[in-house]
């Protein structure tokens, strides 16, 4: 309703219940799944479902249905599961205008969003207005700061959008990741640029970016992220860069793979 909410808030006449108040806590997730639905899940499964759903009750219930009905041994929730896809398509996506649908799909490739990035990905010039509209409509868009500059999608909604984009518009999906690489590199977000270059399958670009980003990521203690990047690249590509060989050797040694570390170090010396 067209109520003067800002004025009411300023006068102390507004009580607001938002996502933080409405999402289930860890204890409530456990009670809901194990006592109400009698799934008898282990504590680690409860924690995983809490993190993946971020306490979204409908998402938890749909995931619980799939576990109960299909006897799934892995209690994980993704936005590509058919119960969640059916819900998001019927209750959310199909009710949106084609412009908003395309905006959601095009921007779903990013982990976080701002107006400049969205304009670059979509070719629009009014992304900030669309982001604020999505936030006001409660369309699974979560602000990351008080100035409404950075946002992200709820993990399950983002997963749904990405899978829909990849399946229905594969060429566009690849092109968007290439555009994301260009924007992230230009803005100095090298780690994010590496992620998108890998997805786009551009190994040469990935190597070039990784050569720049490796030291910062290493110093930040993101060893597992660096390991994932290197593991995703063909070893002969890594051996073309002495610095990356050295990082890969350090990681291999820390994981107890001394033979690989020794081989890589010999290659670095050469």
Short mmCIF file of C-alpha atoms in Angstrom, two decimals:
data_model
loop_
_atom_site.label_atom_id
_atom_site.label_comp_id
_atom_site.label_asym_id
_atom_site.label_seq_id
_atom_site.Cartn_x
_atom_site.Cartn_y
_atom_site.Cartn_z
CA UNK A 1 0.00 0.00 0.00
CA UNK A 2 1.19 3.58 -0.66
CA UNK A 3 1.89 4.32 3.00
CA UNK A 4 4.33 7.09 4.06
CA UNK A 5 6.79 4.58 5.49
CA UNK A 6 9.78 6.93 5.69
CA UNK A 7 7.74 9.47 7.62
CA UNK A 8 6.31 6.83 9.94
CA UNK A 9 9.78 5.41 10.57
CA UNK A 10 11.12 8.86 11.45
CA UNK A 11 8.29 9.35 13.94
CA UNK A 12 8.84 6.01 15.62
CA UNK A 13 5.47 4.68 14.46
CA UNK A 14 6.78 1.77 12.42
CA UNK A 15 7.69 -1.75 13.50
CA UNK A 16 9.66 -3.55 10.81
CA UNK A 17 10.04 -7.31 10.49
CA UNK A 18 12.60 -8.10 7.82
CA UNK A 19 14.63 -11.05 6.62
CA UNK A 20 16.77 -11.16 9.75
CA UNK A 21 13.70 -11.60 11.96
CA UNK A 22 11.90 -14.00 9.61
CA UNK A 23 14.69 -16.43 8.76
CA UNK A 24 15.10 -19.61 10.83
CA UNK A 25 18.01 -19.80 13.25
CA UNK A 26 20.21 -22.88 13.43
CA UNK A 27 18.15 -24.22 16.36
CA UNK A 28 14.90 -23.60 14.52
CA UNK A 29 16.23 -25.37 11.42
CA UNK A 30 17.12 -28.39 13.54
CA UNK A 31 13.72 -28.40 15.25
CA UNK A 32 11.90 -28.00 11.94
CA UNK A 33 13.78 -30.73 10.07
CA UNK A 34 14.34 -33.32 12.79
CA UNK A 35 11.32 -32.90 15.07
CA UNK A 36 8.61 -31.51 12.81
CA UNK A 37 9.57 -33.44 9.66
CA UNK A 38 11.37 -36.34 11.41
CA UNK A 39 14.32 -36.44 9.01
CA UNK A 40 16.89 -37.33 11.70
CA UNK A 41 19.69 -35.40 10.05
CA UNK A 42 23.20 -35.22 11.49
CA UNK A 43 24.47 -31.89 12.93
CA UNK A 44 26.77 -31.27 9.95
CA UNK A 45 23.83 -31.71 7.56
CA UNK A 46 21.75 -29.28 9.61
CA UNK A 47 24.54 -26.71 9.47
CA UNK A 48 24.96 -27.15 5.71
CA UNK A 49 21.26 -26.65 5.08
CA UNK A 50 21.17 -23.61 7.34
CA UNK A 51 24.05 -22.01 5.41
CA UNK A 52 22.71 -22.89 1.96
CA UNK A 53 19.16 -21.72 2.65
CA UNK A 54 20.15 -18.74 4.84
CA UNK A 55 17.12 -19.66 6.94
CA UNK A 56 14.62 -19.31 4.07
CA UNK A 57 11.75 -21.43 5.33
CA UNK A 58 10.14 -22.30 1.99
CA UNK A 59 13.53 -23.37 0.62
CA UNK A 60 14.16 -25.56 3.66
CA UNK A 61 10.77 -27.19 3.33
CA UNK A 62 11.22 -27.92 -0.39
CA UNK A 63 14.65 -29.39 0.28
CA UNK A 64 13.21 -31.51 3.08
CA UNK A 65 10.55 -32.83 0.71
CA UNK A 66 13.21 -33.94 -1.74
CA UNK A 67 15.19 -35.71 1.00
CA UNK A 68 12.09 -37.48 2.30
CA UNK A 69 10.54 -38.36 -1.06
CA UNK A 70 13.72 -39.36 -2.88
CA UNK A 71 15.74 -40.76 0.01
CA UNK A 72 18.70 -38.60 -0.94
CA UNK A 73 21.84 -39.35 1.02
CA UNK A 74 23.34 -35.90 0.43
CA UNK A 75 21.49 -33.16 2.31
CA UNK A 76 22.45 -30.22 0.11
CA UNK A 77 20.24 -27.51 -1.31
CA UNK A 78 20.84 -25.91 -4.69
CA UNK A 79 18.82 -23.57 -6.83
CA UNK A 80 18.75 -26.18 -9.60
CA UNK A 81 16.74 -28.79 -7.66
CA UNK A 82 13.42 -29.33 -9.40
CA UNK A 83 11.20 -28.57 -6.36
CA UNK A 84 12.92 -25.24 -5.85
CA UNK A 85 12.99 -24.50 -9.58
CA UNK A 86 9.24 -25.19 -9.83
CA UNK A 87 8.56 -22.89 -6.90
CA UNK A 88 10.74 -20.03 -8.15
CA UNK A 89 9.37 -20.27 -11.70
CA UNK A 90 5.70 -20.45 -10.68
CA UNK A 91 5.76 -18.04 -7.74
CA UNK A 92 8.45 -15.56 -8.76
CA UNK A 93 10.05 -15.60 -12.20
CA UNK A 94 6.98 -16.00 -14.43
CA UNK A 95 5.31 -13.01 -12.78
CA UNK A 96 8.10 -10.61 -13.76
CA UNK A 97 8.31 -8.46 -16.88
CA UNK A 98 10.62 -9.65 -19.70
CA UNK A 99 12.93 -6.70 -18.94
CA UNK A 100 13.33 -7.71 -15.30
CA UNK A 101 13.70 -11.39 -16.21
CA UNK A 102 16.55 -10.58 -18.61
CA UNK A 103 18.19 -8.29 -16.05
CA UNK A 104 18.11 -11.04 -13.41
CA UNK A 105 19.57 -13.64 -15.76
CA UNK A 106 22.30 -11.37 -17.12
CA UNK A 107 23.46 -10.24 -13.67
CA UNK A 108 23.24 -13.68 -12.03
CA UNK A 109 26.77 -14.59 -13.15
CA UNK A 110 28.17 -12.25 -10.46
CA UNK A 111 28.58 -12.96 -6.75
CA UNK A 112 27.92 -9.28 -5.97
CA UNK A 113 26.42 -6.45 -7.96
CA UNK A 114 26.58 -2.68 -8.34
CA UNK A 115 24.95 -0.37 -10.85
CA UNK A 116 28.07 0.18 -12.98
CA UNK A 117 28.72 -3.55 -13.24
CA UNK A 118 25.08 -4.29 -14.10
CA UNK A 119 25.07 -1.59 -16.79
CA UNK A 120 28.21 -3.17 -18.28
CA UNK A 121 26.71 -6.67 -18.31
CA UNK A 122 23.23 -5.76 -19.53
CA UNK A 123 23.85 -2.78 -21.80
CA UNK A 124 21.31 -0.76 -19.81
CA UNK A 125 21.77 2.64 -18.19
CA UNK A 126 19.23 2.37 -15.37
CA UNK A 127 20.55 -0.56 -13.36
CA UNK A 128 20.47 1.28 -10.04
CA UNK A 129 16.74 1.85 -10.45
CA UNK A 130 16.21 -1.82 -11.25
CA UNK A 131 18.28 -2.93 -8.26
CA UNK A 132 16.26 -0.71 -5.92
CA UNK A 133 13.05 -2.02 -7.49
CA UNK A 134 14.13 -5.62 -6.92
CA UNK A 135 15.03 -4.81 -3.32
CA UNK A 136 11.69 -3.09 -2.69
CA UNK A 137 9.85 -6.09 -4.21
CA UNK A 138 11.79 -8.49 -1.93
CA UNK A 139 13.04 -10.44 -4.93
CA UNK A 140 15.84 -12.28 -3.11
CA UNK A 141 18.18 -9.29 -3.49
CA UNK A 142 20.23 -8.54 -0.38
CA UNK A 143 22.00 -5.18 0.14
CA UNK A 144 25.60 -5.49 1.29
CA UNK A 145 26.00 -1.93 2.58
CA UNK A 146 23.88 0.90 3.93
CA UNK A 147 24.48 3.11 0.88
CA UNK A 148 22.76 0.65 -1.47
CA UNK A 149 25.80 0.38 -3.71
CA UNK A 150 26.55 -3.36 -3.50
CA UNK A 151 24.02 -6.19 -3.53
CA UNK A 152 23.92 -9.96 -3.88
CA UNK A 153 21.24 -12.50 -4.67
CA UNK A 154 20.12 -15.16 -2.19
CA UNK A 155 22.29 -18.25 -2.92
CA UNK A 156 19.36 -20.44 -3.96
CA UNK A 157 17.86 -17.77 -6.20
CA UNK A 158 21.27 -17.08 -7.74
CA UNK A 159 21.76 -20.80 -8.39
CA UNK A 160 18.34 -21.01 -10.05
CA UNK A 161 19.08 -18.02 -12.30
CA UNK A 162 22.56 -19.22 -13.29
CA UNK A 163 21.36 -22.70 -14.20
CA UNK A 164 18.46 -21.29 -16.21
CA UNK A 165 20.80 -18.92 -18.05
CA UNK A 166 23.36 -21.66 -18.75
CA UNK A 167 20.78 -24.13 -20.05
CA UNK A 168 18.62 -21.77 -22.09
CA UNK A 169 21.19 -19.22 -23.31
CA UNK A 170 24.57 -20.94 -23.24
CA UNK A 171 26.27 -18.53 -25.65
CA UNK A 172 25.03 -15.56 -23.66
CA UNK A 173 26.21 -17.25 -20.43
CA UNK A 174 29.75 -17.55 -21.80
CA UNK A 175 29.73 -14.00 -23.18
CA UNK A 176 28.63 -12.59 -19.82
CA UNK A 177 31.54 -14.28 -18.06
CA UNK A 178 33.92 -12.77 -20.63
CA UNK A 179 32.40 -9.34 -20.00
CA UNK A 180 32.71 -9.94 -16.25
CA UNK A 181 36.43 -10.64 -16.72
CA UNK A 182 36.87 -7.33 -18.55
CA UNK A 183 35.04 -5.32 -15.89
CA UNK A 184 36.73 -6.99 -12.91
CA UNK A 185 40.20 -6.62 -14.41
CA UNK A 186 39.58 -2.96 -15.21
CA UNK A 187 38.38 -2.29 -11.66
CA UNK A 188 41.22 -4.23 -10.04
CA UNK A 189 39.14 -7.17 -8.77
CA UNK A 190 41.67 -9.71 -10.00
CA UNK A 191 40.47 -12.70 -7.97
CA UNK A 192 36.94 -12.33 -9.33
CA UNK A 193 38.38 -11.92 -12.83
CA UNK A 194 40.23 -15.24 -12.46
CA UNK A 195 36.99 -16.99 -11.44
CA UNK A 196 35.15 -15.76 -14.52
CA UNK A 197 38.03 -16.45 -16.91
CA UNK A 198 38.11 -20.07 -15.70
CA UNK A 199 34.37 -20.46 -16.24
CA UNK A 200 34.70 -18.94 -19.71
CA UNK A 201 37.40 -21.52 -20.48
CA UNK A 202 40.02 -18.92 -21.44
CA UNK A 203 43.15 -20.55 -20.00
CA UNK A 204 45.59 -17.97 -21.37
CA UNK A 205 43.64 -15.10 -19.83
CA UNK A 206 43.33 -17.08 -16.60
CA UNK A 207 47.10 -17.60 -16.44
CA UNK A 208 47.78 -13.93 -17.07
CA UNK A 209 45.37 -12.84 -14.33
CA UNK A 210 46.46 -15.57 -11.94
CA UNK A 211 50.08 -14.48 -12.30
CA UNK A 212 48.99 -11.08 -10.97
CA UNK A 213 46.52 -12.29 -8.34
CA UNK A 214 48.39 -15.24 -6.82
CA UNK A 215 50.58 -13.28 -4.40
CA UNK A 216 47.68 -11.22 -3.00
CA UNK A 217 45.50 -14.29 -2.56
CA UNK A 218 48.38 -16.19 -0.94
CA UNK A 219 49.12 -13.36 1.48
CA UNK A 220 45.41 -13.12 2.37
CA UNK A 221 45.52 -16.77 3.43
CA UNK A 222 43.14 -17.93 0.69
CA UNK A 223 45.23 -21.01 0.02
CA UNK A 224 42.27 -23.23 -0.82
CA UNK A 225 41.10 -20.72 -3.44
CA UNK A 226 44.53 -20.62 -5.05
CA UNK A 227 44.67 -24.42 -4.95
CA UNK A 228 41.27 -24.67 -6.66
CA UNK A 229 42.41 -22.34 -9.44
CA UNK A 230 45.63 -24.25 -10.06
CA UNK A 231 43.87 -27.61 -9.93
CA UNK A 232 41.43 -26.43 -12.61
CA UNK A 233 44.25 -25.63 -15.06
CA UNK A 234 46.19 -28.15 -17.17
CA UNK A 235 49.57 -28.73 -15.53
CA UNK A 236 51.47 -27.96 -18.73
CA UNK A 237 49.84 -24.51 -18.72
CA UNK A 238 50.97 -23.91 -15.15
CA UNK A 239 54.51 -24.96 -16.04
CA UNK A 240 54.65 -22.12 -18.55
CA UNK A 241 54.72 -19.66 -15.61
CA UNK A 242 57.57 -20.02 -13.12
CA UNK A 243 55.81 -18.03 -10.39
CA UNK A 244 52.70 -20.20 -10.58
CA UNK A 245 54.86 -23.32 -10.55
CA UNK A 246 56.38 -22.13 -7.29
CA UNK A 247 53.01 -21.52 -5.67
CA UNK A 248 51.79 -24.92 -6.87
CA UNK A 249 54.91 -26.53 -5.39
CA UNK A 250 54.33 -24.86 -2.02
CA UNK A 251 50.71 -26.01 -1.96
CA UNK A 252 51.63 -29.54 -3.05
CA UNK A 253 54.24 -29.77 -0.30
CA UNK A 254 51.79 -28.52 2.33
CA UNK A 255 49.37 -31.25 1.26
CA UNK A 256 52.07 -33.92 1.56
CA UNK A 257 52.56 -34.43 -2.18
CA UNK A 258 56.34 -34.08 -2.05
CA UNK A 259 56.96 -35.83 -5.38
CA UNK A 260 54.88 -33.27 -7.27
CA UNK A 261 56.47 -30.42 -5.29
CA UNK A 262 59.96 -31.65 -6.12
CA UNK A 263 59.11 -32.02 -9.80
CA UNK A 264 57.64 -28.52 -9.93
CA UNK A 265 60.64 -26.99 -8.14
CA UNK A 266 63.03 -28.64 -10.60
CA UNK A 267 60.97 -27.16 -13.42
CA UNK A 268 61.15 -23.70 -11.80
CA UNK A 269 64.94 -23.95 -11.55
CA UNK A 270 65.20 -24.80 -15.23
#
